[in-house]
Amino acid sequence: MGAPGRQSARFPLAPAPGACLFLLFCLRLGASCPQACQCPDHAGAVAVHCSARGLQEVPGDIPADAVLLKLDANKISRITNGAFQHLQRLRELDLSHNHIETIGPAAFSGLAGGLRLLDLSHNHIRRIPKDALGKLSAKIRLSGNPLHCECALQEALWELKLDPDSVDEISCRTSAQEEFVGKPLIQVLDSGVSFCSTHHKTTDVVMLVTMFGWFAMVTTYVVYYVRHNQEDARRHLEYLKSLPSAPVSRDPAALCPSASAHPPWPPQQAGPA
């Protein structure tokens, strides 16, 4: 009985395989998780929580196998191109309550196929970047942004899949027409208002005003030209009237001097002597 005891002292028992896997999993998460974030287990997948960390930009060391990324309540002001291109497994992305004003046209490249929810609510977005959001199949939240209601916004919304739970909270902060300021955008569009038709009407008015301006300028030039020529013609006529007129002679010889200089033709025959 003593020998086995000494043998067990020399060769300690190895930990269970399940404990090793759990330890390696925790070490992997701890090593790949951004310093200012937490990476808890989210239903067996990687979730990255970076909420309210004072971040001014998207961290670059987010785990590639993350399925949930929360960057809300930070100080991020712009989303650069390719900021999430390595997160092909990402399903939910929360960027709400930041200072986002600018979104690059390729900011969400790599997320088009898998992303299910994109929260951009309560930022400083005035115009929708259609090139950045138009290719996404995810539900998009845009409430709480100072949107400028215009034709470009209406055309961009046609290509987006808005979150139905927050679509009624999207409103016009500014607009070319003051009566729409502060009103829900969906309510305005459902009433039959089209910002694009207003845009076309404004363009037509500008074209008409421009054409009228050109017509008025051409008319003014023609009137000036005619008046100037009439003045020149009047002066020329007055000059002709001021010239002394020569007396009119009734003598045929005076009217035709060559008649007295040459004898009549044929010459007259002299009579017999």
Short mmCIF file of C-alpha atoms in Angstrom, two decimals:
data_model
loop_
_atom_site.label_atom_id
_atom_site.label_comp_id
_atom_site.label_asym_id
_atom_site.label_seq_id
_atom_site.Cartn_x
_atom_site.Cartn_y
_atom_site.Cartn_z
CA MET A 1 0.00 0.00 0.00
CA GLY A 2 2.96 2.29 0.64
CA ALA A 3 4.37 1.99 -2.82
CA PRO A 4 1.32 3.32 -4.56
CA GLY A 5 1.29 6.23 -2.20
CA ARG A 6 4.87 7.11 -3.08
CA GLN A 7 4.08 6.73 -6.77
CA SER A 8 1.15 9.11 -6.50
CA ALA A 9 3.38 11.62 -4.77
CA ARG A 10 5.87 11.56 -7.62
CA PHE A 11 3.24 11.82 -10.38
CA PRO A 12 0.36 14.07 -9.28
CA LEU A 13 -3.00 13.51 -10.88
CA ALA A 14 -3.74 15.69 -13.97
CA PRO A 15 -6.79 18.00 -13.87
CA ALA A 16 -9.95 16.91 -15.57
CA PRO A 17 -10.19 17.60 -19.36
CA GLY A 18 -13.29 19.77 -18.90
CA ALA A 19 -11.46 22.05 -16.47
CA CYS A 20 -8.60 22.51 -18.94
CA LEU A 21 -10.92 23.47 -21.74
CA PHE A 22 -12.73 25.96 -19.53
CA LEU A 23 -9.39 27.44 -18.42
CA LEU A 24 -8.17 27.77 -21.99
CA PHE A 25 -11.46 29.35 -23.05
CA CYS A 26 -11.23 31.95 -20.28
CA LEU A 27 -7.60 32.70 -21.09
CA ARG A 28 -8.46 33.14 -24.77
CA LEU A 29 -11.27 35.55 -23.98
CA GLY A 30 -9.15 37.51 -21.57
CA ALA A 31 -6.34 37.82 -24.07
CA SER A 32 -8.51 38.89 -27.02
CA CYS A 33 -10.96 41.18 -25.22
CA PRO A 34 -10.23 44.93 -25.58
CA GLN A 35 -8.72 46.45 -22.45
CA ALA A 36 -11.61 48.83 -21.74
CA CYS A 37 -14.31 46.22 -22.43
CA GLN A 38 -15.75 43.07 -20.99
CA CYS A 39 -16.32 39.86 -22.91
CA PRO A 40 -18.82 37.64 -21.09
CA ASP A 41 -20.20 34.43 -22.48
CA HIS A 42 -23.36 35.19 -24.48
CA ALA A 43 -25.34 31.99 -25.07
CA GLY A 44 -22.16 30.11 -25.87
CA ALA A 45 -20.81 32.90 -28.12
CA VAL A 46 -18.57 35.91 -27.63
CA ALA A 47 -20.20 39.17 -26.56
CA VAL A 48 -18.15 42.38 -26.27
CA HIS A 49 -19.49 45.04 -23.90
CA CYS A 50 -17.81 48.45 -24.24
CA SER A 51 -20.68 50.62 -23.02
CA ALA A 52 -19.92 53.98 -21.36
CA ARG A 53 -16.14 53.60 -21.48
CA GLY A 54 -15.35 57.08 -22.81
CA LEU A 55 -14.22 55.66 -26.15
CA GLN A 56 -13.65 58.17 -28.95
CA GLU A 57 -13.24 55.57 -31.69
CA VAL A 58 -14.07 51.95 -32.40
CA PRO A 59 -11.50 49.63 -30.79
CA GLY A 60 -9.38 47.72 -33.26
CA ASP A 61 -8.80 44.58 -31.16
CA ILE A 62 -12.36 43.28 -30.98
CA PRO A 63 -12.45 39.46 -31.16
CA ALA A 64 -13.18 38.22 -34.67
CA ASP A 65 -15.75 35.70 -33.39
CA ALA A 66 -17.86 38.30 -31.57
CA VAL A 67 -21.58 38.08 -32.23
CA LEU A 68 -22.67 41.01 -30.05
CA LEU A 69 -20.85 44.35 -29.80
CA LYS A 70 -22.09 47.14 -27.55
CA LEU A 71 -20.38 50.51 -28.05
CA ASP A 72 -23.23 52.66 -26.78
CA ALA A 73 -22.92 55.72 -24.51
CA ASN A 74 -19.41 56.64 -25.65
CA LYS A 75 -17.91 59.65 -27.45
CA ILE A 76 -17.46 58.18 -30.91
CA SER A 77 -17.95 60.89 -33.54
CA ARG A 78 -17.21 59.06 -36.80
CA ILE A 79 -17.21 55.53 -38.20
CA THR A 80 -14.32 54.99 -40.58
CA ASN A 81 -14.31 52.67 -43.57
CA GLY A 82 -13.69 49.04 -42.67
CA ALA A 83 -14.09 49.55 -38.92
CA PHE A 84 -15.93 46.21 -38.59
CA GLN A 85 -14.74 44.31 -41.65
CA HIS A 86 -13.14 41.49 -39.60
CA LEU A 87 -16.34 40.84 -37.59
CA GLN A 88 -18.09 38.59 -40.08
CA ARG A 89 -19.95 36.72 -37.31
CA LEU A 90 -21.42 39.88 -35.78
CA ARG A 91 -25.19 39.80 -35.38
CA GLU A 92 -25.95 42.88 -33.25
CA LEU A 93 -24.13 46.21 -33.19
CA ASP A 94 -25.12 48.94 -30.75
CA LEU A 95 -23.74 52.43 -31.50
CA SER A 96 -26.52 54.40 -29.84
CA HIS A 97 -26.02 57.48 -27.64
CA ASN A 98 -22.71 58.53 -29.21
CA HIS A 99 -21.66 61.68 -31.08
CA ILE A 100 -21.64 60.12 -34.54
CA GLU A 101 -21.85 62.69 -37.34
CA THR A 102 -19.91 61.05 -40.17
CA ILE A 103 -20.18 57.48 -41.46
CA GLY A 104 -17.85 56.32 -44.20
CA PRO A 105 -19.38 54.73 -47.33
CA ALA A 106 -17.65 51.42 -46.49
CA ALA A 107 -17.98 51.67 -42.70
CA PHE A 108 -20.02 48.46 -42.43
CA SER A 109 -18.31 46.44 -45.14
CA GLY A 110 -18.19 42.76 -44.24
CA LEU A 111 -21.42 42.88 -42.20
CA ALA A 112 -23.97 42.83 -45.00
CA GLY A 113 -24.79 39.14 -44.77
CA GLY A 114 -24.86 38.41 -41.06
CA LEU A 115 -25.83 41.58 -39.20
CA ARG A 116 -29.38 41.51 -37.84
CA LEU A 117 -29.64 44.73 -35.82
CA LEU A 118 -27.82 48.07 -36.12
CA ASP A 119 -28.65 50.71 -33.52
CA LEU A 120 -27.64 54.25 -34.55
CA SER A 121 -30.25 56.02 -32.45
CA HIS A 122 -29.53 59.20 -30.47
CA ASN A 123 -26.50 60.39 -32.38
CA HIS A 124 -25.78 63.55 -34.41
CA ILE A 125 -26.66 62.17 -37.85
CA ARG A 126 -28.29 64.75 -40.14
CA ARG A 127 -28.13 62.91 -43.46
CA ILE A 128 -28.40 59.18 -44.05
CA PRO A 129 -25.30 57.68 -45.72
CA LYS A 130 -27.11 55.59 -48.32
CA ASP A 131 -23.89 54.01 -49.59
CA ALA A 132 -23.05 52.74 -46.10
CA LEU A 133 -26.47 51.48 -45.01
CA GLY A 134 -28.19 50.60 -48.27
CA LYS A 135 -26.52 47.19 -48.59
CA LEU A 136 -27.37 46.03 -45.07
CA SER A 137 -30.20 43.58 -44.47
CA ALA A 138 -30.26 44.39 -40.75
CA LYS A 139 -32.99 46.30 -38.94
CA ILE A 140 -31.77 49.86 -38.40
CA ARG A 141 -32.70 52.24 -35.59
CA LEU A 142 -32.39 55.95 -36.40
CA SER A 143 -34.59 57.64 -33.80
CA GLY A 144 -33.24 60.60 -31.85
CA ASN A 145 -31.04 61.97 -34.68
CA PRO A 146 -31.30 65.57 -35.97
CA LEU A 147 -32.34 64.46 -39.45
CA HIS A 148 -32.79 67.03 -42.22
CA CYS A 149 -35.92 66.10 -44.18
CA GLU A 150 -35.19 66.39 -47.87
CA CYS A 151 -35.36 64.34 -51.06
CA ALA A 152 -32.02 62.58 -50.37
CA LEU A 153 -33.29 61.40 -46.98
CA GLN A 154 -36.52 60.08 -48.46
CA GLU A 155 -34.66 58.20 -51.20
CA ALA A 156 -32.27 56.70 -48.63
CA LEU A 157 -35.09 55.51 -46.37
CA TRP A 158 -36.66 53.63 -49.31
CA GLU A 159 -33.59 51.35 -49.37
CA LEU A 160 -33.34 50.74 -45.60
CA LYS A 161 -35.03 48.16 -43.41
CA LEU A 162 -36.09 50.29 -40.46
CA ASP A 163 -36.79 48.78 -37.08
CA PRO A 164 -40.61 48.79 -36.73
CA ASP A 165 -40.38 49.31 -32.96
CA SER A 166 -38.66 52.69 -33.32
CA VAL A 167 -39.70 53.93 -36.76
CA ASP A 168 -42.40 56.20 -35.27
CA GLU A 169 -39.73 58.03 -33.27
CA ILE A 170 -37.87 59.29 -36.36
CA SER A 171 -38.67 62.98 -36.80
CA CYS A 172 -37.54 65.98 -38.82
CA ARG A 173 -35.22 68.24 -36.86
CA THR A 174 -34.90 70.59 -39.83
CA SER A 175 -36.70 70.81 -43.14
CA ALA A 176 -37.03 73.04 -46.17
CA GLN A 177 -40.70 73.38 -45.18
CA GLU A 178 -41.17 74.65 -41.63
CA GLU A 179 -44.52 72.89 -41.14
CA PHE A 180 -42.77 69.50 -41.02
CA VAL A 181 -40.20 70.37 -38.33
CA GLY A 182 -40.69 68.23 -35.22
CA LYS A 183 -43.22 65.91 -36.82
CA PRO A 184 -42.70 62.14 -37.19
CA LEU A 185 -41.19 61.46 -40.58
CA ILE A 186 -43.33 58.41 -41.28
CA GLN A 187 -46.48 60.40 -40.50
CA VAL A 188 -45.42 63.11 -42.93
CA LEU A 189 -44.68 60.62 -45.72
CA ASP A 190 -47.89 58.66 -45.09
CA SER A 191 -49.89 61.87 -45.55
CA GLY A 192 -48.80 61.97 -49.18
CA VAL A 193 -46.01 64.54 -48.86
CA SER A 194 -43.02 63.91 -51.10
CA PHE A 195 -39.84 65.87 -50.47
CA CYS A 196 -38.63 64.86 -53.91
CA SER A 197 -41.62 66.47 -55.66
CA THR A 198 -40.97 69.62 -53.63
CA HIS A 199 -37.36 69.45 -54.73
CA HIS A 200 -38.38 69.13 -58.38
CA LYS A 201 -40.82 72.04 -58.06
CA THR A 202 -38.11 74.19 -56.52
CA THR A 203 -35.77 73.25 -59.35
CA ASP A 204 -38.42 74.14 -61.93
CA VAL A 205 -38.99 77.52 -60.28
CA VAL A 206 -35.27 78.23 -60.32
CA MET A 207 -35.08 77.31 -64.01
CA LEU A 208 -38.04 79.55 -64.83
CA VAL A 209 -36.53 82.45 -62.92
CA THR A 210 -33.22 81.93 -64.73
CA MET A 211 -34.91 81.79 -68.14
CA PHE A 212 -36.92 84.91 -67.33
CA GLY A 213 -33.73 86.69 -66.34
CA TRP A 214 -32.06 85.78 -69.64
CA PHE A 215 -35.15 86.85 -71.57
CA ALA A 216 -35.27 90.19 -69.76
CA MET A 217 -31.58 90.76 -70.45
CA VAL A 218 -31.95 89.96 -74.17
CA THR A 219 -35.03 92.19 -74.43
CA THR A 220 -33.20 95.05 -72.74
CA TYR A 221 -30.29 94.68 -75.15
CA VAL A 222 -32.60 94.66 -78.19
CA VAL A 223 -34.45 97.77 -76.99
CA TYR A 224 -31.16 99.53 -76.33
CA TYR A 225 -29.84 98.52 -79.75
CA VAL A 226 -32.96 99.76 -81.57
CA ARG A 227 -33.03 103.05 -79.67
CA HIS A 228 -29.34 103.59 -80.31
CA ASN A 229 -29.78 102.96 -84.05
CA GLN A 230 -32.82 105.24 -84.18
CA GLU A 231 -30.81 108.01 -82.57
CA ASP A 232 -28.02 107.52 -85.12
CA ALA A 233 -30.55 107.54 -87.99
CA ARG A 234 -32.17 110.72 -86.67
CA ARG A 235 -28.82 112.46 -86.42
CA HIS A 236 -27.87 111.36 -89.93
CA LEU A 237 -31.19 112.66 -91.31
CA GLU A 238 -30.73 115.99 -89.57
CA TYR A 239 -27.25 116.21 -91.05
CA LEU A 240 -28.60 115.60 -94.55
CA LYS A 241 -31.25 118.26 -94.07
CA SER A 242 -28.64 120.75 -92.98
CA LEU A 243 -26.70 120.42 -96.27
CA PRO A 244 -27.26 123.33 -98.81
CA SER A 245 -29.46 122.29 -101.72
CA ALA A 246 -28.20 123.10 -105.36
CA PRO A 247 -30.60 125.18 -107.69
CA VAL A 248 -32.44 123.09 -110.27
CA SER A 249 -31.83 124.28 -113.90
CA ARG A 250 -34.52 123.91 -116.56
CA ASP A 251 -32.05 124.17 -119.47
CA PRO A 252 -31.67 120.79 -121.22
CA ALA A 253 -28.09 121.64 -122.00
CA ALA A 254 -27.40 122.18 -118.40
CA LEU A 255 -29.05 118.87 -117.55
CA CYS A 256 -27.11 117.11 -120.30
CA PRO A 257 -23.90 118.99 -121.24
CA SER A 258 -22.88 116.39 -123.82
CA ALA A 259 -25.80 117.36 -126.03
CA SER A 260 -24.24 120.74 -126.99
CA ALA A 261 -20.73 119.46 -127.30
CA HIS A 262 -21.43 117.01 -130.16
CA PRO A 263 -23.37 117.63 -133.41
CA PRO A 264 -26.45 115.55 -134.07
CA TRP A 265 -25.96 112.19 -135.76
CA PRO A 266 -26.16 111.54 -138.61
CA PRO A 267 -24.92 114.96 -139.92
CA GLN A 268 -27.40 116.96 -141.97
CA GLN A 269 -26.84 117.15 -145.78
CA ALA A 270 -26.26 120.61 -147.19
CA GLY A 271 -28.87 121.77 -149.75
CA PRO A 272 -28.00 122.52 -153.41
CA ALA A 273 -26.50 125.93 -153.90
#
